[in-house]
Coordinates of C-alpha atoms and ligand atoms in Angstrom, one line a residue:
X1 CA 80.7 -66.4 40.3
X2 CA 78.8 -68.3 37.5
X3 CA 80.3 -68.4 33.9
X4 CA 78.4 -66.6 31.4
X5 CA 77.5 -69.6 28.6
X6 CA 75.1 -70.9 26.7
X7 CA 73.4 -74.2 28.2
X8 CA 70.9 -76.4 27.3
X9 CA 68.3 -76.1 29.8
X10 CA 67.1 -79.8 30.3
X11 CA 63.9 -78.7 32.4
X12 CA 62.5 -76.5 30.1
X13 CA 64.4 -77.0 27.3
X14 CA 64.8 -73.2 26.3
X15 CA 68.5 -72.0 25.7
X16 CA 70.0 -70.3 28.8
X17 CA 72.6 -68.1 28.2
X18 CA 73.6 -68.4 31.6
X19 CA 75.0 -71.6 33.5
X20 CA 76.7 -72.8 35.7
X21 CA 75.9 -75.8 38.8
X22 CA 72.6 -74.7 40.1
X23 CA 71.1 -74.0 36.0
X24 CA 67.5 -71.9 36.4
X25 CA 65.3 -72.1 33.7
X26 CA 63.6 -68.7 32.7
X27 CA 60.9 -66.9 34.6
X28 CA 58.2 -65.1 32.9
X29 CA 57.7 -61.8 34.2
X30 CA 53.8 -62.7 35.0
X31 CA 55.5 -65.5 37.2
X32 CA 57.8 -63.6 38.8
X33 CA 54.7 -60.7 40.1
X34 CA 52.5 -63.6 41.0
X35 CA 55.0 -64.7 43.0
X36 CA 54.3 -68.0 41.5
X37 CA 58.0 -69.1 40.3
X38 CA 59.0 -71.7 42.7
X39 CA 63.0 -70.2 42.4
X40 CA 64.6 -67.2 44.2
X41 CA 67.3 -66.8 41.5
X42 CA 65.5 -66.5 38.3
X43 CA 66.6 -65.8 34.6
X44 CA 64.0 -63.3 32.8
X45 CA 64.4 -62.2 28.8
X46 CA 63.0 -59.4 27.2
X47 CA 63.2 -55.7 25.5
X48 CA 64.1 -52.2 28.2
X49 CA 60.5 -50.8 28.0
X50 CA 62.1 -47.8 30.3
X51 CA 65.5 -47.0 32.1
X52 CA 66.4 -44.7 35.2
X53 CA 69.8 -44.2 36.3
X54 CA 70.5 -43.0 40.2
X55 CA 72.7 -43.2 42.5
X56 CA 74.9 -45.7 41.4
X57 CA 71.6 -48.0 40.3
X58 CA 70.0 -48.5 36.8
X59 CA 66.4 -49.2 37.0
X60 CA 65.3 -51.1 34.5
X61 CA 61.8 -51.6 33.4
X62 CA 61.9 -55.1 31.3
X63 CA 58.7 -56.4 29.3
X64 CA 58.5 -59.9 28.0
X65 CA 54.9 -60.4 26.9
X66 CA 53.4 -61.6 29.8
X67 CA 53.9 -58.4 31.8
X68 CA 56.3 -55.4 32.5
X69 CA 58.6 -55.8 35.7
X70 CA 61.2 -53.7 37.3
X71 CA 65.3 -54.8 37.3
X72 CA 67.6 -53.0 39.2
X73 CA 71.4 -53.5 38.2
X74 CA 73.9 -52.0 41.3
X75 CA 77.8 -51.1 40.5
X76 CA 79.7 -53.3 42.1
X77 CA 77.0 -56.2 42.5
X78 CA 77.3 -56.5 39.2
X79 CA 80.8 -56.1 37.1
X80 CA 81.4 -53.0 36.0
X81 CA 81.2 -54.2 32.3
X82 CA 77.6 -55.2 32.4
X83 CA 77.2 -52.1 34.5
X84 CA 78.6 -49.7 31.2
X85 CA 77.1 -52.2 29.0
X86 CA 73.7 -51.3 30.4
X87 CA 74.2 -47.7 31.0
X88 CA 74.6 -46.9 27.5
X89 CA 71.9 -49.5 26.2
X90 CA 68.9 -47.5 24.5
X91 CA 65.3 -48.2 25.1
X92 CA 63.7 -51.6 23.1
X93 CA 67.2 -53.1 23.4
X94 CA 66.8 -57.2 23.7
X95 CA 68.3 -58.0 27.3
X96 CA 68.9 -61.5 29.6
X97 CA 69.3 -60.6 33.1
X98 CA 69.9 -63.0 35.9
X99 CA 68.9 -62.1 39.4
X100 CA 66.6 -62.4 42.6
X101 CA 63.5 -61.7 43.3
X102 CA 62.6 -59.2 46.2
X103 CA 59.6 -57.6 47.3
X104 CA 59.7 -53.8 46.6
X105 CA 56.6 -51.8 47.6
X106 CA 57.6 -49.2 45.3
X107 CA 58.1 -51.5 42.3
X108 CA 55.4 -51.5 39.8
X109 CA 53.6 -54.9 40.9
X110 CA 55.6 -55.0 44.2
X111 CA 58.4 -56.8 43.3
X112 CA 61.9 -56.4 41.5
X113 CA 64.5 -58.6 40.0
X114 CA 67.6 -57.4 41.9
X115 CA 70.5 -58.5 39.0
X116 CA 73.7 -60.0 39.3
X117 CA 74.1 -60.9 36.1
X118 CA 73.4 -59.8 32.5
X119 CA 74.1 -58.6 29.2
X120 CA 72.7 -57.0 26.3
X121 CA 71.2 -59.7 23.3
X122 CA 71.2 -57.3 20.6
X123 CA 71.8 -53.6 21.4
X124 CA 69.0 -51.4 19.8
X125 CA 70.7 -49.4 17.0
X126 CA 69.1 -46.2 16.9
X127 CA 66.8 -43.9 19.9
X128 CA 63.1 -46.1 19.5
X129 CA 61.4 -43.4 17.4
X130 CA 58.3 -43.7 19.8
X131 CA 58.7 -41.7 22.9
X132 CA 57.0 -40.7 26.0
X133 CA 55.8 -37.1 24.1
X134 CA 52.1 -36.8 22.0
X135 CA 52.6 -38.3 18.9
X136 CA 49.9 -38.1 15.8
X137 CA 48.0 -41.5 15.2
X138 CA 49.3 -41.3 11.7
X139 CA 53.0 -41.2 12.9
X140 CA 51.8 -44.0 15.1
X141 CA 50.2 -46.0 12.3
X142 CA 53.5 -45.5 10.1
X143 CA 55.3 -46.4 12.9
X144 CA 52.8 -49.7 14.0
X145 CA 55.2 -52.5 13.8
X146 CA 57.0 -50.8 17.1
X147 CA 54.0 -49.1 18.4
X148 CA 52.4 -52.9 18.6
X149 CA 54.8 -53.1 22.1
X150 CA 53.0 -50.7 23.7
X151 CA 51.4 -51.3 26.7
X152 CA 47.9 -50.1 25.1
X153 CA 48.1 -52.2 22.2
X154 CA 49.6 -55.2 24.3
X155 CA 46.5 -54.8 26.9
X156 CA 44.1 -54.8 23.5
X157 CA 45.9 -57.4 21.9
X158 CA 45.2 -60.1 25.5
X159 CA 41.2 -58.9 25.8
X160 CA 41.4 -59.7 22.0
X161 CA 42.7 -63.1 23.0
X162 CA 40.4 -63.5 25.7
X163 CA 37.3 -62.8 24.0
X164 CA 38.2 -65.3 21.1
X165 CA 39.3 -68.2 23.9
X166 CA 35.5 -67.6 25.7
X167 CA 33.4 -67.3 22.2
X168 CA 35.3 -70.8 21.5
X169 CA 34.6 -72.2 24.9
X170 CA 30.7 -71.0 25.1
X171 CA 30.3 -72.2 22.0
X172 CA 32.4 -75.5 22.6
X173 CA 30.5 -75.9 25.3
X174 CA 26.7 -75.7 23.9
X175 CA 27.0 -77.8 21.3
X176 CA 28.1 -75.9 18.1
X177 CA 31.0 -77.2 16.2
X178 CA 33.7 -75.2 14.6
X179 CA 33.5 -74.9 10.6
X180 CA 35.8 -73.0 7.9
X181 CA 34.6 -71.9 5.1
X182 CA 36.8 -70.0 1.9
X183 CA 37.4 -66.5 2.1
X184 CA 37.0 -66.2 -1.8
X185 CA 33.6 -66.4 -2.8
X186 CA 31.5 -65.8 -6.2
X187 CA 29.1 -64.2 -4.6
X188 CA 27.8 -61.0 -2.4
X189 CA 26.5 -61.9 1.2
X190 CA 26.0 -58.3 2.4
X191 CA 25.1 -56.3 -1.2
X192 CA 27.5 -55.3 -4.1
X193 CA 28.5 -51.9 -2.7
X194 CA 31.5 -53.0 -0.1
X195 CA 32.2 -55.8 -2.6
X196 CA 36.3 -56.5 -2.6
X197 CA 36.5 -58.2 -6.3
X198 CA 39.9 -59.8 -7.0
X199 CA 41.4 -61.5 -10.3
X200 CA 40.6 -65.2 -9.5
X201 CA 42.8 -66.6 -12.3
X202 CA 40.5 -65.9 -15.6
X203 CA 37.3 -65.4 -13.2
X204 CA 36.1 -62.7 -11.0
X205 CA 36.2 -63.5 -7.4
X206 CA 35.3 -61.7 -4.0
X207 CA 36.6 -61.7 -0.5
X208 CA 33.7 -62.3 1.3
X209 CA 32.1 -60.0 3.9
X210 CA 30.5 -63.2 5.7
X211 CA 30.3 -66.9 6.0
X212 CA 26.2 -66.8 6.0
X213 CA 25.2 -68.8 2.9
X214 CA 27.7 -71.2 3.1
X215 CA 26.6 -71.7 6.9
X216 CA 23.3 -72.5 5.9
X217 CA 24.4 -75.6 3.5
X218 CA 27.1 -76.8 6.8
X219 CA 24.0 -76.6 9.0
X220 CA 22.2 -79.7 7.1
X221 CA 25.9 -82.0 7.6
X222 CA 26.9 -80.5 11.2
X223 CA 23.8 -78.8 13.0
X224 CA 24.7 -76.1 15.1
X225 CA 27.7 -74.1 13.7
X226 CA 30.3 -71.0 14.6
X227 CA 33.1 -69.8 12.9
X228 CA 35.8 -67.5 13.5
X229 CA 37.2 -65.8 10.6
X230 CA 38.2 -62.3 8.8
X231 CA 35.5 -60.6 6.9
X232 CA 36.6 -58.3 4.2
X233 CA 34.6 -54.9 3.6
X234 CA 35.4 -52.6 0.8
X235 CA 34.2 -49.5 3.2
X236 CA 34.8 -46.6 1.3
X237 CA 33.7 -43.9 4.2
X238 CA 36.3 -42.8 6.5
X239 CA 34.3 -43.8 10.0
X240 CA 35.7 -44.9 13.5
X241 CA 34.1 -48.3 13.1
X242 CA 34.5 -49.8 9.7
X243 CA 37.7 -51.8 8.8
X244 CA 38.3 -53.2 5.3
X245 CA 39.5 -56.4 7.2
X246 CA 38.0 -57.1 10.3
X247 CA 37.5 -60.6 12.8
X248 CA 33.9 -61.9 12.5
X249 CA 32.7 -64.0 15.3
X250 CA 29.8 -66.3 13.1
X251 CA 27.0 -68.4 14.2
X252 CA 24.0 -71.0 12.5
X253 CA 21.8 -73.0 13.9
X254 CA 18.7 -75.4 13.0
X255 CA 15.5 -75.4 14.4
X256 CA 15.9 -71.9 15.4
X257 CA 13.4 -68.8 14.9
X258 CA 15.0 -65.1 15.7
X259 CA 14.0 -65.5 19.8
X260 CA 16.1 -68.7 19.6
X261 CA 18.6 -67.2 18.1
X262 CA 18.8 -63.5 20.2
X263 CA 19.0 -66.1 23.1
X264 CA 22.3 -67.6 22.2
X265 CA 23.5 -64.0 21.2
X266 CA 23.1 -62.8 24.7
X267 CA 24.0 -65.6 26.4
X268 CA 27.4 -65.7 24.2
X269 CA 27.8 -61.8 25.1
X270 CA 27.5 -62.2 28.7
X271 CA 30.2 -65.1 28.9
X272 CA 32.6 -63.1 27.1
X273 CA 32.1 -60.3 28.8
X274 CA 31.9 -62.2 32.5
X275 CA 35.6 -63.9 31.4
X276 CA 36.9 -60.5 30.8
X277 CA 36.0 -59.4 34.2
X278 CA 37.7 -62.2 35.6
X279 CA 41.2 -62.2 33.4
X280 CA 41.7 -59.1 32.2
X281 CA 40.8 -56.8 35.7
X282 CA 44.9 -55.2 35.2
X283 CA 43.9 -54.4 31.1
X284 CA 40.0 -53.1 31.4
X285 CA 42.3 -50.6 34.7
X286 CA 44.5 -49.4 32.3
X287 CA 41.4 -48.2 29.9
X288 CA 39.4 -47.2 32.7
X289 CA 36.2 -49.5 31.8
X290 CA 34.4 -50.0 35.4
X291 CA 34.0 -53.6 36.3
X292 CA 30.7 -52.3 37.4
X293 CA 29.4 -51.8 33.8
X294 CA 30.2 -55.2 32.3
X295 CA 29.3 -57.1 35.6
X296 CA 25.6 -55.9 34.7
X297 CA 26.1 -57.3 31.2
X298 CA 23.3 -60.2 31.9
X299 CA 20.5 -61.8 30.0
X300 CA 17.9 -61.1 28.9
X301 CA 18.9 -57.9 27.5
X302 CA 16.5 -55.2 26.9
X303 CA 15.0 -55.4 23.3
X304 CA 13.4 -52.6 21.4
X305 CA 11.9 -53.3 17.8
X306 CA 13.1 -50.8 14.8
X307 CA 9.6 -49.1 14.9
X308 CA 10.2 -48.2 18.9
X309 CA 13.8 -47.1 18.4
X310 CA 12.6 -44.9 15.6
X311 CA 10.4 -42.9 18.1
X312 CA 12.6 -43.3 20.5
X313 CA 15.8 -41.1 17.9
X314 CA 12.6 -38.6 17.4
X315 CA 12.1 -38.4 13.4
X316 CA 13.6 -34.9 13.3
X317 CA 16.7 -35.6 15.1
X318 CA 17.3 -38.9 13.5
X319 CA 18.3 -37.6 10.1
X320 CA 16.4 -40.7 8.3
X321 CA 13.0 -41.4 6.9
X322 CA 11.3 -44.7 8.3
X323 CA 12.8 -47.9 6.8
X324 CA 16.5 -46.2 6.2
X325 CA 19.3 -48.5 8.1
X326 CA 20.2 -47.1 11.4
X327 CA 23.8 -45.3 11.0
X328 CA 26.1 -44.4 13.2
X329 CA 24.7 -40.8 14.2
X330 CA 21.6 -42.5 15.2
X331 CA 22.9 -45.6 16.4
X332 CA 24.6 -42.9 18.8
X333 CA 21.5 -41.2 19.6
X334 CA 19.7 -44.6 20.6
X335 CA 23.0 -46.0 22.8
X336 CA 22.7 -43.0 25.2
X337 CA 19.1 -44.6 26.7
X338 CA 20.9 -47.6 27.3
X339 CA 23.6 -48.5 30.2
X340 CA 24.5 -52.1 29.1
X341 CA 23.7 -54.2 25.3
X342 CA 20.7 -54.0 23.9
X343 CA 18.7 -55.5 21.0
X344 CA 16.9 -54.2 18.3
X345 CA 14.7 -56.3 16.3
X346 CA 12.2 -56.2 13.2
X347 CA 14.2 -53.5 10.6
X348 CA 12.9 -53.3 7.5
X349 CA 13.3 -55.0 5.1
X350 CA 14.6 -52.1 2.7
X351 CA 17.3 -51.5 5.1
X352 CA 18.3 -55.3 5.3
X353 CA 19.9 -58.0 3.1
X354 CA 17.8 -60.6 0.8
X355 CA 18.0 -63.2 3.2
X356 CA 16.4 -62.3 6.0
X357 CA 13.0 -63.8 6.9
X358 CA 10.4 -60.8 6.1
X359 CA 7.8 -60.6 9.4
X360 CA 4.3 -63.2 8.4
X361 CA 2.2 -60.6 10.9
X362 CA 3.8 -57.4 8.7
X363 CA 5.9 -58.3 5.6
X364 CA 7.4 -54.5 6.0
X365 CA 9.6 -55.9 8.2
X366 CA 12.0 -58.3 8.9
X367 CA 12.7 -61.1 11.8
X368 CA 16.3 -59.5 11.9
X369 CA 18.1 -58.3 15.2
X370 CA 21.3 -56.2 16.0
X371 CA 22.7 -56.1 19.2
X372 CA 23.8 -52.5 20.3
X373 CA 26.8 -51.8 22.4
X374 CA 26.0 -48.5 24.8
X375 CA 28.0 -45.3 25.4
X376 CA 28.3 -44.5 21.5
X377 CA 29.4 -47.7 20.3
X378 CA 26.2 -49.2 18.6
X379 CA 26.1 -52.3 16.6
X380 CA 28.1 -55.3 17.3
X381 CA 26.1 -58.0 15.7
X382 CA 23.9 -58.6 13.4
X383 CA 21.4 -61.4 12.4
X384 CA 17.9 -63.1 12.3
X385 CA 16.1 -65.6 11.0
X386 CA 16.3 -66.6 7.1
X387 CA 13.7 -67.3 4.2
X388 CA 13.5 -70.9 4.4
X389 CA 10.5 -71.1 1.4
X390 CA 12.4 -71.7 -2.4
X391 CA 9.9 -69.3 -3.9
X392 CA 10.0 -67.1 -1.4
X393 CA 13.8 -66.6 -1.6
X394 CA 13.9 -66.7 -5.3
X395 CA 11.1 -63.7 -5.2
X396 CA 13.4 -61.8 -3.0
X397 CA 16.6 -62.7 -4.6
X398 CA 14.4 -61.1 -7.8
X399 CA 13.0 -58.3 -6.0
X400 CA 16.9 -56.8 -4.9
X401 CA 18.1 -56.9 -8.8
X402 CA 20.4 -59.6 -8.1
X403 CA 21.4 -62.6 -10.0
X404 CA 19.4 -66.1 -9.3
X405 CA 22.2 -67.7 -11.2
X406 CA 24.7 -66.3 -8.8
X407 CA 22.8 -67.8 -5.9
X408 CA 22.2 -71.1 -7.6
X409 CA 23.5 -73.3 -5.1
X410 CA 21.7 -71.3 -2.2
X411 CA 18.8 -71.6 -3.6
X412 CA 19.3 -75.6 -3.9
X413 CA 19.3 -75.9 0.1
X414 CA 15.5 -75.0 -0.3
X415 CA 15.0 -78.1 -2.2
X416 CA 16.3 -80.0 0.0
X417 CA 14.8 -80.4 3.4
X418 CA 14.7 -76.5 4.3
X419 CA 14.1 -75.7 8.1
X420 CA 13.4 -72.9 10.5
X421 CA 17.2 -71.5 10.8
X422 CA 19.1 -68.3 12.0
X423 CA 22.4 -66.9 12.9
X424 CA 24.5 -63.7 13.3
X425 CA 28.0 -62.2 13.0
X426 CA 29.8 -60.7 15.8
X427 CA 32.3 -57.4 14.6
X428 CA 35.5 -59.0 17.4
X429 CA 37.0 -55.5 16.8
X430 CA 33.3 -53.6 17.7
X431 CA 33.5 -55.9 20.8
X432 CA 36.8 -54.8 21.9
X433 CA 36.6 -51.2 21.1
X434 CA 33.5 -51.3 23.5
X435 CA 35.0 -52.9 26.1
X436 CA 37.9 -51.1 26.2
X437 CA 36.5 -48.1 25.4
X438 CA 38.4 -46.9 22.4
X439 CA 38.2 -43.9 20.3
X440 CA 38.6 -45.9 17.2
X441 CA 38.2 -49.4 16.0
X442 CA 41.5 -49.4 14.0
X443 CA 43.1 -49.9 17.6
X444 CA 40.9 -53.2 18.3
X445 CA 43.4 -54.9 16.0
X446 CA 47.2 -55.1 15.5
X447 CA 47.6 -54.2 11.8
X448 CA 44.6 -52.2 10.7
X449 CA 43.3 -52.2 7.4
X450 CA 41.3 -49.0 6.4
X451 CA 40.1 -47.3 3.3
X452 CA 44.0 -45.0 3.3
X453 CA 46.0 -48.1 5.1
X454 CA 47.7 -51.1 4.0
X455 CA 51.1 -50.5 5.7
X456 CA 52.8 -51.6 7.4
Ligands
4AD501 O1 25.7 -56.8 10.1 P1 26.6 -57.6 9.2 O2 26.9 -57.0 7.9 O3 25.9 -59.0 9.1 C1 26.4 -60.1 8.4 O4 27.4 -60.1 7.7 C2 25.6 -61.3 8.5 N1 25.7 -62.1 7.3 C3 26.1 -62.1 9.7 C4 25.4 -63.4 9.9 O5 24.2 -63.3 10.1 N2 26.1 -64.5 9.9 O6 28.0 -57.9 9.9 C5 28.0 -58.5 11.2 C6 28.8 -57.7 12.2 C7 28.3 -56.3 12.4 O7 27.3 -56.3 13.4 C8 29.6 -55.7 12.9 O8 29.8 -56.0 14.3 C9 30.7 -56.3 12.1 O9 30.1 -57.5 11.6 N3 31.1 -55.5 11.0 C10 32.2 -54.8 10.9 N4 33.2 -54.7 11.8 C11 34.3 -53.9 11.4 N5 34.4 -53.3 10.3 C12 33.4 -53.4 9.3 N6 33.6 -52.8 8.2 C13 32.3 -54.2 9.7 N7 31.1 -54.5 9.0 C14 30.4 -55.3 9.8
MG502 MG1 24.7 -55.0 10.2

């Protein structure tokens, strides 16, 4: 019988709270169903997702982060202490079992942790207030810091992680360098109207809603450029796709017209959405998205101009007059022609921001592009090519009421050696609502902020 005591692991150098002459360092529950733990007699740590008593056995279902696998505890393997100890133990209770590994067809993932030792970390001190039963996605909001253990969120919280590690890696890998740039600015990006403006000592200050302009000043030290960063939107319609505070996915690059640039947006796309297929088959299962539809997520994606979407909606249905941004209703109504991305290219440039390059063939419109998710989801980036003339920009700047003086410093990159450039922002919450085909964006990310949220 080992002694229950708490050892200094010198393999792993994690605390064991169990010791004794043959000391096992601690198994991750994603180690233990790969089978890839070289140990029979493993140590695994974690929080009682679920419990089952019968016949004389507790089933135990025991998450740790890196997966969810069953423990069974049997009176009189173990002492009948730990036995009590764990029959009265409520749900989300911390736990250290000790144990080996079998194979159990009827285990979820095949195998179980048979214990023979255990004990209860730190009991939890009332029932977990989030059951098995429907519960309201307000309750479940209120109640986010615990609802954050579900297996939904924990499946949404890895593709987030995934999607982040393969935009770092495609971008690593074809030559644009990582850049930071402040998240208080002095001036709008995206227009005044979901403007956050905060106290900035005895100034006024913004959050900003992107990294563009600074972008295009790092693009004359470091050439091509991505950043990955929170974007702050003061939405102030209730919608299933706008957060206040959401991930944005950025990209520059020199020497780059708007063909260049919708090149690198669906070669970026496909790569994160191949590296899904291939890490994250158990969490796109779980939210039934068909491999089959991201597997034909290839370049070149279809592109449609503003113009051929327009007839495409049909004027009546669409609800807009020609040159109106496309909303979400007919974002909706173009999405269901499509079975994978798409691009639309050329809005005008009433329904765009200042920056963006108006079209030399047709001034009307503008060398901008979005890229469309299917099924509903609609826009997931957006971009284009920028107004490289000083005049040009200053005209526009002019034209859209806004304040040269504001954009000062902008306006100085025109001075200085101005060159064919573009770029785009990727919504990392849009991405993973699409991919796991969620109802609502505010579930792409842990703690959502919306226009009625700011707790927890
Ligand atoms: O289309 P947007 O406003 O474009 C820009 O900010 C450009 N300055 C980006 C650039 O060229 N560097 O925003 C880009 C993307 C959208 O396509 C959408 O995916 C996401 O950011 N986004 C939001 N995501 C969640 N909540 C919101 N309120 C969002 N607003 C934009
Ligand atoms: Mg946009």
């Amino acid at each position: 019988m080992l002694a229950l005591g708490f050892l200094n692991n010198p393999r792993s150098g994690r605390t064991l709270s169990f010791g004794g002459p043959e000391m096992q360092p601690v198994a991750t529950v994603r180690e233990i169903l790969l089978g890839t733990f070289d140990a029979k007699h493993v140590i695994v740590r974690g929080w009682l997702q679920n419990k089952r008593i019968g016949g004389g056995i507790i089933f135990l279902l025991l998450r740790d982060g890196s997966g969810v696998v069953q423990c069974t505890l049997r009176k009189g393997k173990v002492d009948d202490k730990t036995f009590e100890e764990f029959q009265s133990a409520r749900i989300e209770s911390s736990v250290e079992l000790r144990g080996e590994v079998k194979p159990d067809p009827r285990a979820p993932g095949g195998r179980e942790v048979q214990v023979d030792e255990g004990r209860v970390v730190h009991p939890a001190l009332e029932e977990f207030p989030i059951a098995k039963q429907f519960h309201g996605p307000e309750f479940l909001l209120d109640k986010r810091h615990l609802f954050v253990r579900s297996d939904k969120m924990r499946s949404i919280l890895r593709v987030r992680a995934v999607v982040l590690s393969a935009v770092r890696e495609w971008f690593d890998e074809h030559g644009f360098t990582e850049v930071h740039v402040p998240s208080l600015t002095s001036a709008a990006v995206e227009g005044g109207a979901t403007l956050f403006e905060v106290k900035y000592f005895d100034q006024k200050a913004y959050l900003t809603q992107s990294w563009q302009l600074y972008a295009e000043a790092l693009i004359a030290s470091v050439g091509s450029i991505y950043t990955i960063a929170p974007s702050f939107r003061a939405e102030k319609s209730r919608t299933r796709r706008h957060l206040t505070e959401y991930w944005h996915v950025e990209a520059e690059a020199p020497w780059c017209d708007l063909n260049c640039i919708i090149g690198v947006e669906e070669r970026l796309l496909s790569h994160i959405v191949a590296t899904l297929v291939e890490k994250c088959k158990t969490e796109l299962a779980l939210f039934e998205r068909k491999l089959e539809d991201l597997e034909k997520v290839k370049p070149p994606f279809e592109r449609v101009t503003y113009d051929q979407a327009f007839k495409m909606i049909g004027e009546e249905k669409s609800g807009i007059k020609w040159g109106d941004d496309l909303g979400y209703e007919q974002e909706k109504l173009l999405t269901v022609k499509f079975d994978r991305p798409f691009f639309v290219t050329h809005y005008p440039k009433k329904a765009k921001a200042f920056y963006h390059l108006p079209d030399p063939s047709n001034p009307e419109v503008t060398l901008s592009v979005d890229c469309l998710a299917p099924e509903g989801y609609g826009e997931i980036t957006g971009g284009g090519q920028r107004i490289e003339n000083y005049d040009a920009l200053l005209a526009r700047i002019r034209e859209e009421g806004l304040d040269p003086k504001s954009y000062e410093w902008y306006l100085d990159l025109r001075k200085f050696g101005s060159v064919t450039h573009s770029g785009f922002g990727l919504g990392l919450e849009r991405v993973v609502s699409w991919v796991c085909r969620l109802d609502h964006i505010r579930d792409a990310i842990a703690f959502p902020r919306l226009i009625n949220r700011i707790y927890p």
